[in-house]
């Protein structure tokens, strides 16, 4: 027999395996760990977005802030020249120069050593000063009263070297709390008709105030075409009916006088005993004091 043929012939049936067969299902193969899905970027959209950012007008590159630098409008206001809002108008008009160069950019930052020229004058910024005076009689806030009555600035002379002004006006017969500052923003704030700070006055009349007139004042009244809102009016405990306490928001003392003259009363004296939360406590007549940091914060938050 040919050996090749013998080798090519299939062998007989395979002997059964000695390993026991199992009908248990094979465990599922573990899934291969997948990395984060790649997000398909729409290059056209990305390019458009980039173009929009690059084409944004007036976008100045960010730079690190220099120590002690200050916005130009605040620098001007600190010098006492005008308020921040008015300073913005001057800046836009081109009348403000920094180091000899006109600046019209809003938000321009002034660095230490810069020379700021405002409307032809070189400015020197001052530290904000707030002084409270208990004003006596025969002193006035007006500058044109002649030699008969002295100006209230004489009473705070030596308190500061800053150029300060009174917040509101007081005539010679009005006494009590009067605020001085070189903060032009605060002066403007408390002289606006819309300001919301309360003032309390003690008013002395030539005769007793009738109860029906007191009720009419309490409801408010119209003076010279303007509506006057009175927060409170009352008789003062332990005093005659001619001594009246009046609380309202107006900083104009003339309004106080006009209220009672409207009902045919002569006003003998007006004493402001409270101004925007400030009182005369420990402040004798004719004396002044600096406001505390907390009192300044309170005034700015009114």
Short mmCIF file of C-alpha atoms in Angstrom, two decimals:
data_model
loop_
_atom_site.label_atom_id
_atom_site.label_comp_id
_atom_site.label_asym_id
_atom_site.label_seq_id
_atom_site.Cartn_x
_atom_site.Cartn_y
_atom_site.Cartn_z
CA UNK A 1 0.00 0.00 0.00
CA UNK A 2 1.26 3.32 -0.92
CA UNK A 3 2.28 5.23 2.21
CA UNK A 4 1.07 8.55 0.82
CA UNK A 5 -2.38 7.17 0.27
CA UNK A 6 -2.41 5.78 3.77
CA UNK A 7 -1.46 9.10 5.16
CA UNK A 8 -4.18 10.93 3.18
CA UNK A 9 -6.97 8.68 4.39
CA UNK A 10 -9.17 10.11 7.13
CA UNK A 11 -8.79 8.51 10.47
CA UNK A 12 -11.72 6.96 12.29
CA UNK A 13 -14.18 8.68 14.57
CA UNK A 14 -12.63 10.89 17.22
CA UNK A 15 -12.56 9.51 20.74
CA UNK A 16 -14.76 11.36 23.14
CA UNK A 17 -13.00 13.96 25.31
CA UNK A 18 -12.44 13.15 28.90
CA UNK A 19 -13.34 16.81 29.98
CA UNK A 20 -16.87 17.23 31.20
CA UNK A 21 -19.07 19.34 28.91
CA UNK A 22 -20.82 22.45 30.36
CA UNK A 23 -24.05 24.05 29.24
CA UNK A 24 -23.34 27.33 31.15
CA UNK A 25 -23.23 30.39 28.89
CA UNK A 26 -19.90 32.00 28.40
CA UNK A 27 -19.39 35.32 30.22
CA UNK A 28 -19.84 38.39 28.07
CA UNK A 29 -16.70 40.02 26.89
CA UNK A 30 -15.84 43.26 28.59
CA UNK A 31 -16.22 46.37 26.48
CA UNK A 32 -13.08 48.08 25.57
CA UNK A 33 -12.58 51.43 27.26
CA UNK A 34 -13.49 54.28 25.00
CA UNK A 35 -11.90 57.69 25.08
CA UNK A 36 -13.89 60.95 24.98
CA UNK A 37 -15.86 61.47 21.86
CA UNK A 38 -14.30 63.87 19.48
CA UNK A 39 -16.45 66.92 18.86
CA UNK A 40 -16.60 67.90 15.30
CA UNK A 41 -15.85 71.58 15.05
CA UNK A 42 -17.62 73.61 12.47
CA UNK A 43 -14.70 75.64 11.26
CA UNK A 44 -16.90 78.11 9.42
CA UNK A 45 -18.85 78.99 12.57
CA UNK A 46 -15.64 79.28 14.60
CA UNK A 47 -14.13 81.59 12.02
CA UNK A 48 -17.22 83.82 12.04
CA UNK A 49 -17.20 84.00 15.86
CA UNK A 50 -13.52 84.92 15.83
CA UNK A 51 -14.15 87.63 13.27
CA UNK A 52 -16.93 89.09 15.44
CA UNK A 53 -14.64 89.33 18.48
CA UNK A 54 -11.86 90.92 16.46
CA UNK A 55 -14.19 93.48 14.89
CA UNK A 56 -15.71 94.69 18.22
CA UNK A 57 -15.35 98.48 18.18
CA UNK A 58 -13.43 100.45 20.81
CA UNK A 59 -12.05 97.31 22.43
CA UNK A 60 -8.87 98.35 24.19
CA UNK A 61 -6.36 95.69 25.13
CA UNK A 62 -6.30 94.86 28.82
CA UNK A 63 -3.28 96.01 30.76
CA UNK A 64 -2.22 95.54 34.36
CA UNK A 65 -3.52 98.27 36.66
CA UNK A 66 -0.89 100.69 37.91
CA UNK A 67 -0.81 101.32 41.65
CA UNK A 68 -2.64 104.49 42.77
CA UNK A 69 -3.96 105.28 39.29
CA UNK A 70 -7.41 106.88 39.17
CA UNK A 71 -10.11 107.55 36.58
CA UNK A 72 -9.78 110.98 34.99
CA UNK A 73 -13.31 112.13 35.89
CA UNK A 74 -12.78 111.16 39.54
CA UNK A 75 -9.41 112.97 39.55
CA UNK A 76 -11.15 116.13 38.36
CA UNK A 77 -13.94 115.78 40.93
CA UNK A 78 -11.40 115.20 43.73
CA UNK A 79 -9.76 118.50 42.83
CA UNK A 80 -13.06 120.28 43.51
CA UNK A 81 -13.40 121.63 39.96
CA UNK A 82 -16.78 120.00 39.31
CA UNK A 83 -18.72 116.77 39.77
CA UNK A 84 -17.84 113.51 37.99
CA UNK A 85 -20.84 113.87 35.69
CA UNK A 86 -19.81 117.38 34.65
CA UNK A 87 -16.20 116.20 34.28
CA UNK A 88 -17.35 113.65 31.67
CA UNK A 89 -18.83 116.51 29.63
CA UNK A 90 -15.58 118.49 29.79
CA UNK A 91 -13.59 115.40 28.78
CA UNK A 92 -15.80 114.75 25.77
CA UNK A 93 -15.47 118.38 24.69
CA UNK A 94 -11.67 118.05 24.57
CA UNK A 95 -10.89 120.74 27.17
CA UNK A 96 -9.04 118.34 29.48
CA UNK A 97 -5.36 117.60 28.89
CA UNK A 98 -3.09 115.02 30.49
CA UNK A 99 0.63 115.75 30.17
CA UNK A 100 -0.19 118.38 27.54
CA UNK A 101 -2.25 116.02 25.34
CA UNK A 102 -6.05 116.42 25.01
CA UNK A 103 -7.92 113.36 26.31
CA UNK A 104 -11.46 112.52 25.17
CA UNK A 105 -11.43 108.86 26.15
CA UNK A 106 -14.05 107.98 28.76
CA UNK A 107 -12.52 105.92 31.57
CA UNK A 108 -8.98 107.21 30.97
CA UNK A 109 -6.74 106.35 33.93
CA UNK A 110 -4.48 108.99 35.44
CA UNK A 111 -1.20 107.66 36.84
CA UNK A 112 0.90 109.14 39.64
CA UNK A 113 3.02 111.95 38.25
CA UNK A 114 0.59 112.84 35.43
CA UNK A 115 -0.19 116.54 35.03
CA UNK A 116 -3.89 117.21 34.43
CA UNK A 117 -4.95 120.52 32.94
CA UNK A 118 -8.64 121.40 33.26
CA UNK A 119 -10.00 124.31 31.25
CA UNK A 120 -6.63 126.07 31.34
CA UNK A 121 -5.76 125.37 35.00
CA UNK A 122 -3.55 122.64 36.46
CA UNK A 123 -5.45 120.52 38.97
CA UNK A 124 -4.30 119.24 42.33
CA UNK A 125 -6.46 116.45 43.77
CA UNK A 126 -7.36 116.75 47.44
CA UNK A 127 -8.33 114.24 50.05
CA UNK A 128 -12.06 114.30 50.79
CA UNK A 129 -12.94 116.24 53.96
CA UNK A 130 -16.31 116.23 55.79
CA UNK A 131 -16.92 118.73 58.60
CA UNK A 132 -20.06 119.17 60.69
CA UNK A 133 -20.75 122.59 62.25
CA UNK A 134 -23.36 123.59 64.83
CA UNK A 135 -23.98 127.05 63.36
CA UNK A 136 -24.81 130.00 65.66
CA UNK A 137 -26.85 133.08 64.73
CA UNK A 138 -25.58 136.05 62.70
CA UNK A 139 -23.48 133.93 60.35
CA UNK A 140 -24.56 133.31 56.77
CA UNK A 141 -23.57 131.03 53.89
CA UNK A 142 -24.00 133.90 51.40
CA UNK A 143 -20.89 135.64 50.10
CA UNK A 144 -22.55 138.97 49.29
CA UNK A 145 -23.98 140.06 52.66
CA UNK A 146 -21.46 142.86 53.09
CA UNK A 147 -19.68 143.49 56.39
CA UNK A 148 -22.79 143.32 58.57
CA UNK A 149 -22.88 139.51 58.82
CA UNK A 150 -19.93 137.15 58.89
CA UNK A 151 -19.55 134.11 56.68
CA UNK A 152 -19.81 130.61 58.15
CA UNK A 153 -16.39 129.70 56.71
CA UNK A 154 -14.84 131.76 59.49
CA UNK A 155 -16.19 129.22 62.00
CA UNK A 156 -14.36 126.28 60.36
CA UNK A 157 -11.20 128.18 59.54
CA UNK A 158 -8.15 126.06 60.34
CA UNK A 159 -10.06 122.80 60.12
CA UNK A 160 -8.50 121.92 56.77
CA UNK A 161 -6.42 123.37 53.95
CA UNK A 162 -8.84 121.94 51.36
CA UNK A 163 -11.24 124.20 49.50
CA UNK A 164 -14.56 123.35 51.16
CA UNK A 165 -18.11 124.58 50.69
CA UNK A 166 -21.35 124.40 52.65
CA UNK A 167 -24.02 121.84 51.73
CA UNK A 168 -27.10 124.01 51.25
CA UNK A 169 -27.76 127.54 52.43
CA UNK A 170 -28.48 129.10 55.81
CA UNK A 171 -29.42 132.69 56.58
CA UNK A 172 -28.27 134.64 59.63
CA UNK A 173 -31.28 133.65 61.76
CA UNK A 174 -31.08 129.91 61.08
CA UNK A 175 -28.97 127.84 63.45
CA UNK A 176 -28.00 124.21 63.77
CA UNK A 177 -26.27 121.56 61.71
CA UNK A 178 -24.41 122.59 58.59
CA UNK A 179 -22.16 120.23 56.61
CA UNK A 180 -18.98 121.34 54.83
CA UNK A 181 -17.01 119.29 52.30
CA UNK A 182 -14.84 119.44 49.18
CA UNK A 183 -16.75 116.43 47.80
CA UNK A 184 -18.62 118.08 44.93
CA UNK A 185 -20.61 114.93 44.24
CA UNK A 186 -21.98 114.96 47.79
CA UNK A 187 -22.79 118.67 47.65
CA UNK A 188 -24.74 118.12 44.47
CA UNK A 189 -26.46 115.04 45.89
CA UNK A 190 -27.87 116.82 48.95
CA UNK A 191 -28.98 119.94 47.07
CA UNK A 192 -31.03 118.10 44.45
CA UNK A 193 -34.83 118.38 44.90
CA UNK A 194 -35.11 114.60 44.48
CA UNK A 195 -32.70 113.71 47.32
CA UNK A 196 -34.19 111.45 50.01
CA UNK A 197 -32.42 112.35 53.26
CA UNK A 198 -34.51 113.65 56.16
CA UNK A 199 -33.84 116.86 58.06
CA UNK A 200 -35.45 117.77 61.38
CA UNK A 201 -36.03 121.40 62.37
CA UNK A 202 -37.21 123.05 65.57
CA UNK A 203 -39.24 126.09 64.57
CA UNK A 204 -40.17 128.94 66.93
CA UNK A 205 -43.30 130.89 65.92
CA UNK A 206 -44.66 134.24 67.04
CA UNK A 207 -47.84 132.57 68.33
CA UNK A 208 -49.26 129.12 69.06
CA UNK A 209 -49.82 126.88 66.05
CA UNK A 210 -53.47 125.96 65.68
CA UNK A 211 -54.18 122.24 65.62
CA UNK A 212 -56.12 122.51 62.35
CA UNK A 213 -53.13 124.25 60.74
CA UNK A 214 -50.84 121.52 62.07
CA UNK A 215 -53.09 118.92 60.42
CA UNK A 216 -53.03 120.78 57.10
CA UNK A 217 -49.23 120.97 57.18
CA UNK A 218 -49.01 117.27 57.98
CA UNK A 219 -51.04 116.43 54.85
CA UNK A 220 -48.69 118.47 52.67
CA UNK A 221 -49.26 121.69 50.78
CA UNK A 222 -48.45 123.51 47.56
CA UNK A 223 -46.08 126.49 47.62
CA UNK A 224 -45.40 128.54 44.50
CA UNK A 225 -46.78 125.75 42.33
CA UNK A 226 -44.59 123.07 43.94
CA UNK A 227 -45.94 120.29 46.13
CA UNK A 228 -44.22 120.10 49.53
CA UNK A 229 -44.33 116.73 51.29
CA UNK A 230 -43.91 116.89 55.06
CA UNK A 231 -42.80 113.67 56.73
CA UNK A 232 -43.87 114.74 60.22
CA UNK A 233 -44.93 117.83 62.15
CA UNK A 234 -45.77 117.99 65.86
CA UNK A 235 -45.74 120.06 69.00
CA UNK A 236 -42.60 119.66 71.15
CA UNK A 237 -43.21 118.00 74.50
CA UNK A 238 -42.83 120.32 77.46
CA UNK A 239 -42.73 123.43 75.26
CA UNK A 240 -45.31 126.04 74.27
CA UNK A 241 -47.53 125.36 71.25
CA UNK A 242 -45.41 127.87 69.37
CA UNK A 243 -42.43 125.45 69.41
CA UNK A 244 -42.84 123.02 66.52
CA UNK A 245 -40.87 120.03 65.31
CA UNK A 246 -40.82 119.63 61.50
CA UNK A 247 -39.31 116.76 59.49
CA UNK A 248 -38.97 116.91 55.73
CA UNK A 249 -36.47 116.07 53.00
CA UNK A 250 -35.80 119.51 51.57
CA UNK A 251 -32.40 121.00 52.42
CA UNK A 252 -33.71 124.46 51.57
CA UNK A 253 -34.39 126.30 54.82
CA UNK A 254 -36.55 128.81 52.93
CA UNK A 255 -39.12 126.05 52.44
CA UNK A 256 -39.41 125.66 56.23
CA UNK A 257 -40.08 129.36 56.66
CA UNK A 258 -42.54 129.45 53.74
CA UNK A 259 -44.63 126.59 55.19
CA UNK A 260 -45.56 128.56 58.29
CA UNK A 261 -45.78 131.93 56.58
CA UNK A 262 -48.35 130.33 54.25
CA UNK A 263 -50.63 130.06 57.32
CA UNK A 264 -49.86 133.64 58.49
CA UNK A 265 -47.30 132.77 61.19
CA UNK A 266 -44.08 134.70 61.66
CA UNK A 267 -41.03 132.48 62.07
CA UNK A 268 -38.75 133.76 64.83
CA UNK A 269 -36.08 131.01 64.81
CA UNK A 270 -35.21 127.86 62.87
CA UNK A 271 -32.78 125.33 64.34
CA UNK A 272 -31.73 122.27 62.33
CA UNK A 273 -31.31 119.51 64.90
CA UNK A 274 -30.76 116.60 62.51
CA UNK A 275 -29.25 116.31 59.04
CA UNK A 276 -29.39 112.98 57.17
CA UNK A 277 -28.97 111.03 60.43
CA UNK A 278 -26.32 113.38 61.90
CA UNK A 279 -27.23 115.04 65.22
CA UNK A 280 -25.91 117.81 67.51
CA UNK A 281 -24.90 115.34 70.22
CA UNK A 282 -21.69 116.50 71.95
CA UNK A 283 -21.41 119.41 69.51
CA UNK A 284 -21.96 122.78 71.27
CA UNK A 285 -23.15 125.82 69.33
CA UNK A 286 -20.37 127.36 67.25
CA UNK A 287 -18.21 124.21 67.33
CA UNK A 288 -17.31 121.80 64.54
CA UNK A 289 -16.01 118.24 64.21
CA UNK A 290 -14.84 115.85 61.50
CA UNK A 291 -17.23 113.08 60.50
CA UNK A 292 -16.31 109.50 61.34
CA UNK A 293 -15.66 106.95 58.59
CA UNK A 294 -18.99 105.27 59.34
CA UNK A 295 -20.89 108.57 59.15
CA UNK A 296 -19.31 109.25 55.73
CA UNK A 297 -20.38 105.81 54.52
CA UNK A 298 -23.91 106.42 55.80
CA UNK A 299 -24.14 109.74 53.94
CA UNK A 300 -22.98 108.15 50.69
CA UNK A 301 -25.57 105.38 51.06
CA UNK A 302 -28.51 107.72 51.70
#
